XYZ file of C-alpha atoms in Angstrom:
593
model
C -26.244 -15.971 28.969
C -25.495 -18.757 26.250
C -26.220 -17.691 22.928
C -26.723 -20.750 20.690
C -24.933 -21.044 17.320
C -27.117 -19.701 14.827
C -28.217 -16.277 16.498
C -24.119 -16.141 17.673
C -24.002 -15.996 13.882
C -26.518 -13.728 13.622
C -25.114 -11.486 16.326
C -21.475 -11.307 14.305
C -23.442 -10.319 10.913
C -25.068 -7.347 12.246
C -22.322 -6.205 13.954
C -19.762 -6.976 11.300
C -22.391 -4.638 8.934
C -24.001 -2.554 11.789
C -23.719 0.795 9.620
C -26.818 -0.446 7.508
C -30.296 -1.887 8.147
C -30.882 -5.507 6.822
C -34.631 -6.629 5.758
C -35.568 -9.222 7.095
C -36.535 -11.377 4.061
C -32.982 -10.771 3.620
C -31.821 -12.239 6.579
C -34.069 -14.972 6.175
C -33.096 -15.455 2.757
C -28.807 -15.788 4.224
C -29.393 -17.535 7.790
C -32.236 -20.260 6.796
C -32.056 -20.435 2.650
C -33.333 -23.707 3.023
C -36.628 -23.349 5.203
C -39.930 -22.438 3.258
C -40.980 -18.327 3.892
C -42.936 -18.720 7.112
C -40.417 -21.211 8.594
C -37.613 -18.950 7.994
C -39.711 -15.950 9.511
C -40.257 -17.784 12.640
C -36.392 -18.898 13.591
C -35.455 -15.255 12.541
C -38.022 -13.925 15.299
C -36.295 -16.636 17.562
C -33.656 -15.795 17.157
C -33.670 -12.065 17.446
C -35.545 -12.680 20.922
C -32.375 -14.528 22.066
C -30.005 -11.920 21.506
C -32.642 -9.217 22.967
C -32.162 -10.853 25.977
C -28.659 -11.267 25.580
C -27.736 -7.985 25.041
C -27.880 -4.782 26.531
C -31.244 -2.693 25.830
C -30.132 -0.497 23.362
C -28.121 -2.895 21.359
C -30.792 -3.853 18.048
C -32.820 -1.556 16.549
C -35.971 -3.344 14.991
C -38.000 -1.182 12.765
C -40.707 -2.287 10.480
C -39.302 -4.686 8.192
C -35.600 -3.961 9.128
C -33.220 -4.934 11.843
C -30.174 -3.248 12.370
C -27.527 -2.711 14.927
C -27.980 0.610 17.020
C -26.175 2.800 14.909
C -25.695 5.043 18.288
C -24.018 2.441 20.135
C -21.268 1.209 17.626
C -20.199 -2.441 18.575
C -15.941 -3.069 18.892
C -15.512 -6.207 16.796
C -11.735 -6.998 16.251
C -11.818 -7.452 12.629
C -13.226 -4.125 11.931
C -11.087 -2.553 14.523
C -7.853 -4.244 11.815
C -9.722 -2.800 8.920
C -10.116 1.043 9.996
C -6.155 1.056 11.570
C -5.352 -0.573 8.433
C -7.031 2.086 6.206
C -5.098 4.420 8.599
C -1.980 3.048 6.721
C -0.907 1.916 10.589
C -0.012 -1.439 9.465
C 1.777 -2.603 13.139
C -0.936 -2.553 14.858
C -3.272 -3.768 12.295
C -1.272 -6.639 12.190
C -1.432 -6.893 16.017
C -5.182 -6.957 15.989
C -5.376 -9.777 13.460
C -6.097 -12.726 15.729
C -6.818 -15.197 12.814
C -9.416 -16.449 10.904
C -12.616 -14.440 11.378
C -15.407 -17.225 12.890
C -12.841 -20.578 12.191
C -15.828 -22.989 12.840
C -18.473 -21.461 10.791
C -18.950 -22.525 7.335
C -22.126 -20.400 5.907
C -20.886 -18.817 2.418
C -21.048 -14.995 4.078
C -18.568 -16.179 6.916
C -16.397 -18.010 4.357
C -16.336 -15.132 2.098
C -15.640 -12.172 4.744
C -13.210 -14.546 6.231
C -11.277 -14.918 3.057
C -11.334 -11.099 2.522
C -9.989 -10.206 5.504
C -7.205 -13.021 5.095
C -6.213 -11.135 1.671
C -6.171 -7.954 3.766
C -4.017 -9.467 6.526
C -1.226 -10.900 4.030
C -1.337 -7.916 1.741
C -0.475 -5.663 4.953
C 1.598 -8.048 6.287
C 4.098 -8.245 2.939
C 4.059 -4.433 2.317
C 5.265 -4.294 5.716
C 7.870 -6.534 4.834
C 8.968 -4.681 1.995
C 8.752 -1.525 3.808
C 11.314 -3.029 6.450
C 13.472 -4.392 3.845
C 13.505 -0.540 1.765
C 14.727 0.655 5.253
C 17.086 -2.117 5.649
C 15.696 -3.660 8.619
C 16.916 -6.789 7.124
C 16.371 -9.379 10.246
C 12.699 -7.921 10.853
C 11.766 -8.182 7.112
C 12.705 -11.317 7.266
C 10.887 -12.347 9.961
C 7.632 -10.972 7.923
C 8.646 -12.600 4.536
C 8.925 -16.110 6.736
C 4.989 -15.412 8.271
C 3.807 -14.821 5.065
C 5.569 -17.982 3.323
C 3.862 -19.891 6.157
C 0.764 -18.700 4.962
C 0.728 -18.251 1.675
C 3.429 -20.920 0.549
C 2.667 -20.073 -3.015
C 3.374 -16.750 -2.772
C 6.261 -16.093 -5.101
C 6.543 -12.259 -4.121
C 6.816 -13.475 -0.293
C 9.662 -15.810 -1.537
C 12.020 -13.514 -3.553
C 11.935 -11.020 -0.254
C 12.517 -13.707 1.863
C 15.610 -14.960 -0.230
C 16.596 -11.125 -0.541
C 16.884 -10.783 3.086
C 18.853 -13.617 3.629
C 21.024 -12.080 0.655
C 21.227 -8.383 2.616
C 22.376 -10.511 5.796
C 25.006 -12.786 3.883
C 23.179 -16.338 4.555
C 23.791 -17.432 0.857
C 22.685 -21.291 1.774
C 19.418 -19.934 3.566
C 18.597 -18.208 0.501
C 19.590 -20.968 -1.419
C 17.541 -23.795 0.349
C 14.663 -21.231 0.260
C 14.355 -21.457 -3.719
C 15.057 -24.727 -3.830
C 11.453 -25.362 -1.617
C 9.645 -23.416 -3.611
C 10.950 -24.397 -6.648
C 9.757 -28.119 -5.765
C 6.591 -27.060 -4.275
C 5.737 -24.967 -7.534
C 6.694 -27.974 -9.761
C 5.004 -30.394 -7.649
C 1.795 -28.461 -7.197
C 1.518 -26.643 -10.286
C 3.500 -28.557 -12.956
C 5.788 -24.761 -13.784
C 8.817 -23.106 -12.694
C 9.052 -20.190 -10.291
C 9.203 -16.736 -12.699
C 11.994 -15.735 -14.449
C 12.987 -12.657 -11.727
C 13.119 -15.866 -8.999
C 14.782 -17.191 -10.914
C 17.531 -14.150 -11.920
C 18.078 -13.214 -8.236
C 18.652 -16.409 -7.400
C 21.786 -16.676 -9.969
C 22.708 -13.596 -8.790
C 22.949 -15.098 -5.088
C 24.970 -18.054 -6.369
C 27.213 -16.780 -8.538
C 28.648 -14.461 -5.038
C 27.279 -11.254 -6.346
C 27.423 -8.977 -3.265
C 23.363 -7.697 -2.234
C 22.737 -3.713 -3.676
C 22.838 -2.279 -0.664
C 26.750 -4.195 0.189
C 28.233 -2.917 -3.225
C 30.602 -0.116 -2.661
C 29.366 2.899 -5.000
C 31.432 2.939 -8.175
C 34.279 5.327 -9.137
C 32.830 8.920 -9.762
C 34.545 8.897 -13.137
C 32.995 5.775 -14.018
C 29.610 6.844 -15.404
C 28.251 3.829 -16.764
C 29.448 1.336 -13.642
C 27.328 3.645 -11.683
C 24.473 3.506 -13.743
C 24.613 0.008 -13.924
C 24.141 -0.047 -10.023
C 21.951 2.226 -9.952
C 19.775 0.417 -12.887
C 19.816 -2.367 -10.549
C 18.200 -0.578 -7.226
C 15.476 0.393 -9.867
C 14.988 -3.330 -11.305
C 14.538 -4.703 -7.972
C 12.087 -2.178 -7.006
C 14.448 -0.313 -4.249
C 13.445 3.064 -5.481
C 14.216 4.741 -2.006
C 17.703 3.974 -2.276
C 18.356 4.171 -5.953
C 17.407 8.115 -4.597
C 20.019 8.112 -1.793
C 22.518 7.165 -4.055
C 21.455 9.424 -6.887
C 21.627 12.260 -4.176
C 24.726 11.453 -2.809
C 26.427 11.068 -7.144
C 25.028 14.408 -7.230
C 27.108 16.007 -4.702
C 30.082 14.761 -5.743
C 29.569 14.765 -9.568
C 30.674 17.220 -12.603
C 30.494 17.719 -16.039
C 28.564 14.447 -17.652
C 28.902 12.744 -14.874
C 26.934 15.316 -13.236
C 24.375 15.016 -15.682
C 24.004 11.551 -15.595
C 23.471 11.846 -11.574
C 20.847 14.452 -12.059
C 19.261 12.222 -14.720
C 19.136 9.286 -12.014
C 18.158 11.497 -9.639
C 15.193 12.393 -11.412
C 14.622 8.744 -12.736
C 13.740 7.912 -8.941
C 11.655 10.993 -7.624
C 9.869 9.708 -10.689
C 9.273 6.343 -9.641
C 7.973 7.932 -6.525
C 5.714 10.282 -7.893
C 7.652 13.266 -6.791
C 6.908 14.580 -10.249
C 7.792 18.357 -9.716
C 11.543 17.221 -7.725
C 11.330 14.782 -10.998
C 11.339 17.453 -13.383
C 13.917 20.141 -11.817
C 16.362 17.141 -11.476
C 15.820 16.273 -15.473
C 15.858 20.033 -16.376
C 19.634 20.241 -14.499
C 20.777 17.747 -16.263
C 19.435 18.466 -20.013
C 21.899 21.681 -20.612
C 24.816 19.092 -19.292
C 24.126 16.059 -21.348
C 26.554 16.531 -23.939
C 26.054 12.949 -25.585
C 23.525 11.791 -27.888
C 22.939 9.222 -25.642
C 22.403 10.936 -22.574
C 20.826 13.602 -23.763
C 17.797 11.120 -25.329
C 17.271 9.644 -22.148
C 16.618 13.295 -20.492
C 14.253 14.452 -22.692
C 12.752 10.776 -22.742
C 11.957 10.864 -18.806
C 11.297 14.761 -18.882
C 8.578 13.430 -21.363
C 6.956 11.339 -18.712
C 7.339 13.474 -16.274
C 5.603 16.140 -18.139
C 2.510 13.545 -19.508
C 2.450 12.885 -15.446
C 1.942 17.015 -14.506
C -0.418 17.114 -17.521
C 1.439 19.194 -20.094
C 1.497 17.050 -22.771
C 2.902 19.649 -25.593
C 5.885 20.053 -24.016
C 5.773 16.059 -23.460
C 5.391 15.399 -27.107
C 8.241 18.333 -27.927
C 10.724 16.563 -25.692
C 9.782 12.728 -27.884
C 10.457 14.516 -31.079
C 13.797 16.019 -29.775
C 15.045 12.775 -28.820
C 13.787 11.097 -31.885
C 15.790 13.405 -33.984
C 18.753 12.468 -32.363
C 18.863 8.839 -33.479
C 16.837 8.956 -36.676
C 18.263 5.442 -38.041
C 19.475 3.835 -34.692
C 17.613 1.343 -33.292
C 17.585 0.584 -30.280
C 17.263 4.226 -28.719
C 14.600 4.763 -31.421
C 12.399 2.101 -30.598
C 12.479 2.828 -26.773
C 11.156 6.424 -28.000
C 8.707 4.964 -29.852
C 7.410 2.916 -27.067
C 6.436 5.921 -24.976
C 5.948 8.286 -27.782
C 2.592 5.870 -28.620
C 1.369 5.924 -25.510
C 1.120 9.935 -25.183
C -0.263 10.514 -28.963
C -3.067 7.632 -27.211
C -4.260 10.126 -24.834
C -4.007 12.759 -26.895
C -6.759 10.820 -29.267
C -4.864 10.501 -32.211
C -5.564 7.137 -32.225
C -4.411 6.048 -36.034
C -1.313 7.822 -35.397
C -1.122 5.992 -32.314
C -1.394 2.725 -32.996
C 1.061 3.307 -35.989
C 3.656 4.347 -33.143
C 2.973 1.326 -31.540
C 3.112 -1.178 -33.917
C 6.079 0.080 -35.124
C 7.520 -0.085 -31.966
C 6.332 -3.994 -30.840
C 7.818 -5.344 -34.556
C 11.252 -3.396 -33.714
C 11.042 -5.134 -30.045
C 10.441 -8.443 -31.062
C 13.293 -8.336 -33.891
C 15.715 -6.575 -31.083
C 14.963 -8.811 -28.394
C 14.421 -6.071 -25.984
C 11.932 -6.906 -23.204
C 11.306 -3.479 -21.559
C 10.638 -1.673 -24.756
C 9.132 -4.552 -25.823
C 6.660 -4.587 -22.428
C 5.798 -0.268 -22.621
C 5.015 -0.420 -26.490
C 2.579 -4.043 -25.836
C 1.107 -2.569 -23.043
C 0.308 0.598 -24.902
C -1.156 -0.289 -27.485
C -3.534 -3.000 -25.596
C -4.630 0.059 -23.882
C -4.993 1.626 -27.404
C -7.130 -1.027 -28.558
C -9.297 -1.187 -25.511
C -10.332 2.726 -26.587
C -11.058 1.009 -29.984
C -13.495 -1.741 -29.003
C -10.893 -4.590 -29.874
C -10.528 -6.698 -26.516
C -9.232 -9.586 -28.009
C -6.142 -7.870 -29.658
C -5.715 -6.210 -26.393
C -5.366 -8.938 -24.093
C -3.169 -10.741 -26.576
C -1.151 -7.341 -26.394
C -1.134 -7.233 -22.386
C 0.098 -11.077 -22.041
C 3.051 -10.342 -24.220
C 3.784 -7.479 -22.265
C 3.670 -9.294 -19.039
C 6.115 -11.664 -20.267
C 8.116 -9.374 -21.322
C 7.923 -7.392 -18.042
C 8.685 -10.652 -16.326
C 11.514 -11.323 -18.383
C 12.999 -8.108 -17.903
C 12.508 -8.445 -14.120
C 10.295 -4.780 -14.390
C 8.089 -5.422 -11.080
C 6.982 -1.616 -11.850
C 6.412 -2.550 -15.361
C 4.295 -5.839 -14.055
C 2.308 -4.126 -11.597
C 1.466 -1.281 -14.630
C 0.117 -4.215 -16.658
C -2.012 -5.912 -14.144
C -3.936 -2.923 -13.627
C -4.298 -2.568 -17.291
C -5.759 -6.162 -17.256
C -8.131 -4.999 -14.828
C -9.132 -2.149 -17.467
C -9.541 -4.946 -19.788
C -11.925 -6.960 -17.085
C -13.903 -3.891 -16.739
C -14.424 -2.943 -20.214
C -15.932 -6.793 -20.959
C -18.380 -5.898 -17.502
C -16.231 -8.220 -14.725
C -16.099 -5.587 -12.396
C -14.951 -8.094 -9.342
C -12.530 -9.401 -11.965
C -10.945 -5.885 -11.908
C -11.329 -4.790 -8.706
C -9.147 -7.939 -8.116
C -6.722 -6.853 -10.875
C -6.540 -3.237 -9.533
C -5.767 -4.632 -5.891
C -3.085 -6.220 -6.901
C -1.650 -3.500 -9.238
C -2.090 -1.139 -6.553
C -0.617 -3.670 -3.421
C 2.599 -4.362 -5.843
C 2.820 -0.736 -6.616
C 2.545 0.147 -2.930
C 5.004 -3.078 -2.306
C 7.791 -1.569 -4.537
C 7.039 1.989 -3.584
C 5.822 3.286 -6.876
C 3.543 5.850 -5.956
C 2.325 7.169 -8.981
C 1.215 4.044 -10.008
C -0.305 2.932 -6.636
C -2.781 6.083 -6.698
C -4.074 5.117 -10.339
C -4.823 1.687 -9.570
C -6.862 3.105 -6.231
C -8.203 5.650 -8.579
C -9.474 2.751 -10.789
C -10.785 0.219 -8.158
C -12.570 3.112 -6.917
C -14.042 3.767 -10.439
C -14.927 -0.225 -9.855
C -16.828 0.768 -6.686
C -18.775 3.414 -8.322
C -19.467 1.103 -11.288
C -20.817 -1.380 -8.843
C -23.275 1.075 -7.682
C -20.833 1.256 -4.139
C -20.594 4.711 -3.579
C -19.916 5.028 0.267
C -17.344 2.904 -0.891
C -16.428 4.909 -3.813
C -15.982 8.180 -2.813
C -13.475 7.872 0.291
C -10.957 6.171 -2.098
C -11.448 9.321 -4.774
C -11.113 11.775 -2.266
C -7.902 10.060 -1.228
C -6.699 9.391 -4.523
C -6.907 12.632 -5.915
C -4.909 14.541 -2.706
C -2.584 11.959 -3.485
C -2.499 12.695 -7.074
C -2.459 16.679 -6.437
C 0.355 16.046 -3.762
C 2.004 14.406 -7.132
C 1.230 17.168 -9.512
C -0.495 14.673 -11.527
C -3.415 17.081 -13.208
C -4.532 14.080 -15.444
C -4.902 11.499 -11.884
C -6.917 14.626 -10.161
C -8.769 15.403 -13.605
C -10.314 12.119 -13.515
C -10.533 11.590 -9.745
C -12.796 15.333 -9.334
C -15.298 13.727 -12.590
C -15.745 10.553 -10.628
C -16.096 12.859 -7.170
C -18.805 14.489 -8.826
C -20.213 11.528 -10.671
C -20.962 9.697 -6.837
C -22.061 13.062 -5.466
C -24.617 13.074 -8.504
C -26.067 9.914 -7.817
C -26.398 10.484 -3.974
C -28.643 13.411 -4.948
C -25.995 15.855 -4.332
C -26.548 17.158 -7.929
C -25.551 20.679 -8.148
C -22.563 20.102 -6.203
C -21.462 16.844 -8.141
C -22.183 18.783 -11.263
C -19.760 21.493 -9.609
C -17.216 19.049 -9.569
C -17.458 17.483 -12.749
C -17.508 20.982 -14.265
C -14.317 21.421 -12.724
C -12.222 17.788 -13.654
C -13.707 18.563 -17.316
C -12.304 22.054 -16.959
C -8.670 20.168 -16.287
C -9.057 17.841 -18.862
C -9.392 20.013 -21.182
C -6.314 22.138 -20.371
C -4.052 19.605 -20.171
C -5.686 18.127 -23.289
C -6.389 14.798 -22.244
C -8.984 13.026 -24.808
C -9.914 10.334 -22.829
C -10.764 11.952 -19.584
C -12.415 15.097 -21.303
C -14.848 12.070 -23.059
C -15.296 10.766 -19.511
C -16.258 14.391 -17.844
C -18.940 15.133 -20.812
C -20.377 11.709 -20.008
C -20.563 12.717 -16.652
C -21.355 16.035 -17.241
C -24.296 14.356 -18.970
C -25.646 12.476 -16.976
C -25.775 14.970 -13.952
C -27.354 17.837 -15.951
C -30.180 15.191 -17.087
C -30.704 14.166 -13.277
C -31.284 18.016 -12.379
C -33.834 17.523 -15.229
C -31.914 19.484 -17.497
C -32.189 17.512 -20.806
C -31.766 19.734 -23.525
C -28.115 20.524 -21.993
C -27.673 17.113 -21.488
C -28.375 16.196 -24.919
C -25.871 19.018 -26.052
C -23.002 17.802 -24.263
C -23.451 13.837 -24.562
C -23.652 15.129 -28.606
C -20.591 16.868 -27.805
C -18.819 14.215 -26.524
C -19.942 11.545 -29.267
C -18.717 13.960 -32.095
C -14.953 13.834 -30.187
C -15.065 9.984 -29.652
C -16.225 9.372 -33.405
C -13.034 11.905 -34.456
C -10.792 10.164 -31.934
C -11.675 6.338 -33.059
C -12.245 6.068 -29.273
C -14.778 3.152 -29.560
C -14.979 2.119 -26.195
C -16.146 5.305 -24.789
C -18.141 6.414 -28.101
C -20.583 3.110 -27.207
C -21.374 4.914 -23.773
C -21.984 8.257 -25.113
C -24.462 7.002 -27.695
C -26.015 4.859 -25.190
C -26.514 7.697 -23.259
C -27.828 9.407 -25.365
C -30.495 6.793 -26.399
C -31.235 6.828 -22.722
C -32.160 10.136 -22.912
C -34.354 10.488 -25.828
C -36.798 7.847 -23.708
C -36.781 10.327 -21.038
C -38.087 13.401 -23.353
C -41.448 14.474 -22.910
C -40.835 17.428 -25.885
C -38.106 18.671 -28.347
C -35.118 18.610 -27.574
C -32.943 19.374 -30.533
């Protein structure tokens, strides 16, 4: 039977969303926005009688003032076939289920927006596929990915330096080069700029006859600093999985310094991965063997990170001060310290001591010239002065760092900074704003195979979700996060991701067990002595105990928690507590305090 266009339409919106029931006002309200109330009523009854007789029996399920797809009888629609084999991380045949643009000749706003979604989808599969073929060196096959997603994205920047890459890793120099050269004149010519400074970089690199990474033969044993160059390299242009084969391989062969400049490496890039317990046995082999100044500060400055990753941030801060001590008038080790140093004594709450650290660090940057330090000390205290209320400052911070990042041709860096302007977003109330930050931290993360990073920038979009009142949503991404971040040993990724866990369970009337949970990522927080997430889980904690009608306790702890925000100059969350807590006091039928 023909189904005419506007119930077809119908048809591929309940199916597309056949897990919930749609009122009909609703319906009304998306299909005919245009036609007074009765009118509208009438073609949706019109059209719901077409498809009843188009469809099997069973297929609708009208009841009372909702219509819905029969819930029993789940439709197979293409597009949401891509979408659960694509959340199945099973990107090839995702990729071979995308047939194109979802409904090409409809042009209602719902069609145009799902059908831009599921583009975004499409290309951000199809490039971390690409990158995934070009980490393996499947050079001709990422190459043939990078080229499909040029085609359809010719702006894509990302999609350009892979594609000139490959054509690198295969030796076609003039490929590569007329390759820039395109998108160089398309960027000018459509956006009036020049393509970013890492295009840029590699491309010099490809001219001047460098040979690709992955072509140079390893350096001399002996030669410690050649091979750290190289290896340096690998971790610039985001090839993390063979900066570790290499490592590995220096490792075996290795003794004395050198040794302990191969462990040091070694560790560098389990780190990058978010292998943080391999990180830290690697970094703890080479400490008693770095026999240099040098060397032995850039140990116990990665050991540091490692250890704020697994939560123990004593011994975190204990390694900082070590390595301070070592260069207690020398610059440019000092300020690198610095940088990271800030960061840590953030989380730890002590904010004025913080932001000291900090902007001690950016003034040494600037006057250095040193664009990574100068990118990790920006970008820490921006996320400093989020905590303390001041967004301006902090988004003046986090485009300096970006720049800097950019400069410095960091993409791990970048994609750390882009989720941090999604924090920004988020803390001025643009959730979609940062749920489109955080999808692009986490898709470059993902891209470049920083792990650690990718699961906090899930973590966060899923924090977005619950925000947005999306909790089916929500929760699957938390639950996934935090295995991710326990199969890390990241305590402060699962702290968080249990007190969000029990936040959604909370407000799907699950109280007693979301309490359970928040109980329990508080618990963590605490041990590991992170300020900011211990504020989070006694807001939390707060709000669940006051939905199981417990208000007295939930007056206690959102007290609690104010008292350690006002101590900690943490602003940001101290506005939440105490509105919170003014919540509350209009919910009190008696005394509370």
């Amino acid at each position: 039977m023909h189904i005419q266009p506007k119930p077809l339409l119908l048809l591929a919106y309940l199916a597309l969303n056949w897990k919930q029931p749609h009122r009909r006002e609703a319906l009304q309200a998306l299909f005919w926005p245009d036609k007074p109330g009765q009118s509208a009523a009438n073609n949706l009854r019109q059209a719901l009688w077409h498809l009843r007789q188009a469809l099997p029996q069973m297929a609708l399920c009208l009841k009372g003032n909702t219509v819905q797809w029969n819930p029993a009888h789940p439709p197979w629609v293409d597009a949401l076939a891509f979408e659960t084999v694509l959340d199945a991380d099973n990107l090839d045949v995702a990729l071979d289920l995308y047939a194109g643009a979802l409904l090409p000749d409809a042009y209602d706003e719902w069609v145009q927006l799902e059908r831009e979604r599921l583009h975004l989808r499409y290309l951000t599969a199809l490039e971390t596929r690409a990158h995934r073929r070009y980490e393996s060196r499947r050079w001709k096959s990422a190459l043939e990915d990078a080229k499909t997603l040029m085609a359809a994205d010719p702006l894509n920047e990302a999609a350009t330096r892979l594609t000139m890459a490959c054509h690198w890793a295969l030796d076609q120099r003039e490929a590569a080069r007329r390759c820039y050269d395109a998108y160089r004149q398309r960027v000018c010519r459509e956006l009036g700029t020049d393509p970013l400074s890492e295009t840029i970089t590699l491309y010099q690199r490809i001219l001047r006859g460098e040979l690709h990474p992955d072509h140079m033969p390893p350096p001399d044993d002996g030669v410690i600093a050649a091979r750290t160059a190289h290896l340096s390299l690998l971790e610039t242009l985001g090839a993390f999985r063979q900066g570790l084969e290499q490592a590995t391989a220096w490792v075996a062969g290795a003794e004395g310094l050198a040794l302990a400049a191969a462990w040091r490496w070694q560790g560098r890039f389990y780190l990058r991965l978010g292998q943080l317990a391999d990180a830290r046995s690697a970094l703890m082999a080479a400490l008693p063997l770095a026999a240099t100044p040098d060397l032995r500060a850039a140990v116990l400055a990665d050991l540091a990170t490692v250890e704020t990753g697994l939560g123990d941030y004593a011994s975190a801060e204990t390694h900082y001060s070590q390595a301070l001590r070592l260069f207690p008038s020398e610059l440019s080790p000092r300020l690198r310290l610095l940088s990271s140093l800030g960061g840590l004594q953030g989380r730890m709450g002590r904010a004025v001591k913080a932001r000291r650290t900090l902007e001690e660090a950016v003034h040494l940057a600037r006057d250095l010239g040193e664009s990574v330090p100068l990118a990790i000390a920006s970008g820490n205290l921006g996320v400093l002065l989020i905590g303390q209320g001041e967004s301006g400052a902090a988004e003046a911070a986090f485009q300096e760092a970006l720049a800097a990042a950019r400069r410095a041709d960091a993409h791990w860096l970048t994609a750390h900074l882009t989720g941090h302007l999604g924090v920004l977003a988020q803390d001025r109330n643009d959730l979609e704003g940062a749920a489109q930050y955080y999808q692009r931290a986490r898709t470059l993360a993902e891209t470049i195979g920083a792990s650690r990073s990718a699961v906090l920038w899930t973590l966060n979009l899923s924090v977005v979700r619950y925000e947005q009142g999306q909790w089916a949503k929500a929760l699957p991404l938390l639950t996934k996060g935090r295995k991710q971040a326990a199969a890390q040993g990241s305590r402060t990724l699962q702290a968080g991701a249990t007190i969000f866990i029990g936040a959604c369970l909370v407000v799907q009337g699950k109280g007693d067990e979301g309490l359970a949970s928040i109980e329990k990522g508080l618990a963590l927080a605490r041990a590991i002595g992170d300020q900011e997430r211990i504020l989070i889980g006694l807001l939390h904690r707060g709000r669940a105990l006051a939905a199981l009608g417990q208000l007295k306790e939930s007056a206690a702890t959102l007290q609690e928690g104010l008292r350690q925000a006002e101590s900690s100059q943490m602003h940001r969350l101290e506005g939440y507590l105490r509105a919170e807590l003014e919540g509350l006091e209009s919910l009190r039928k008696g005394p509370l305090f």
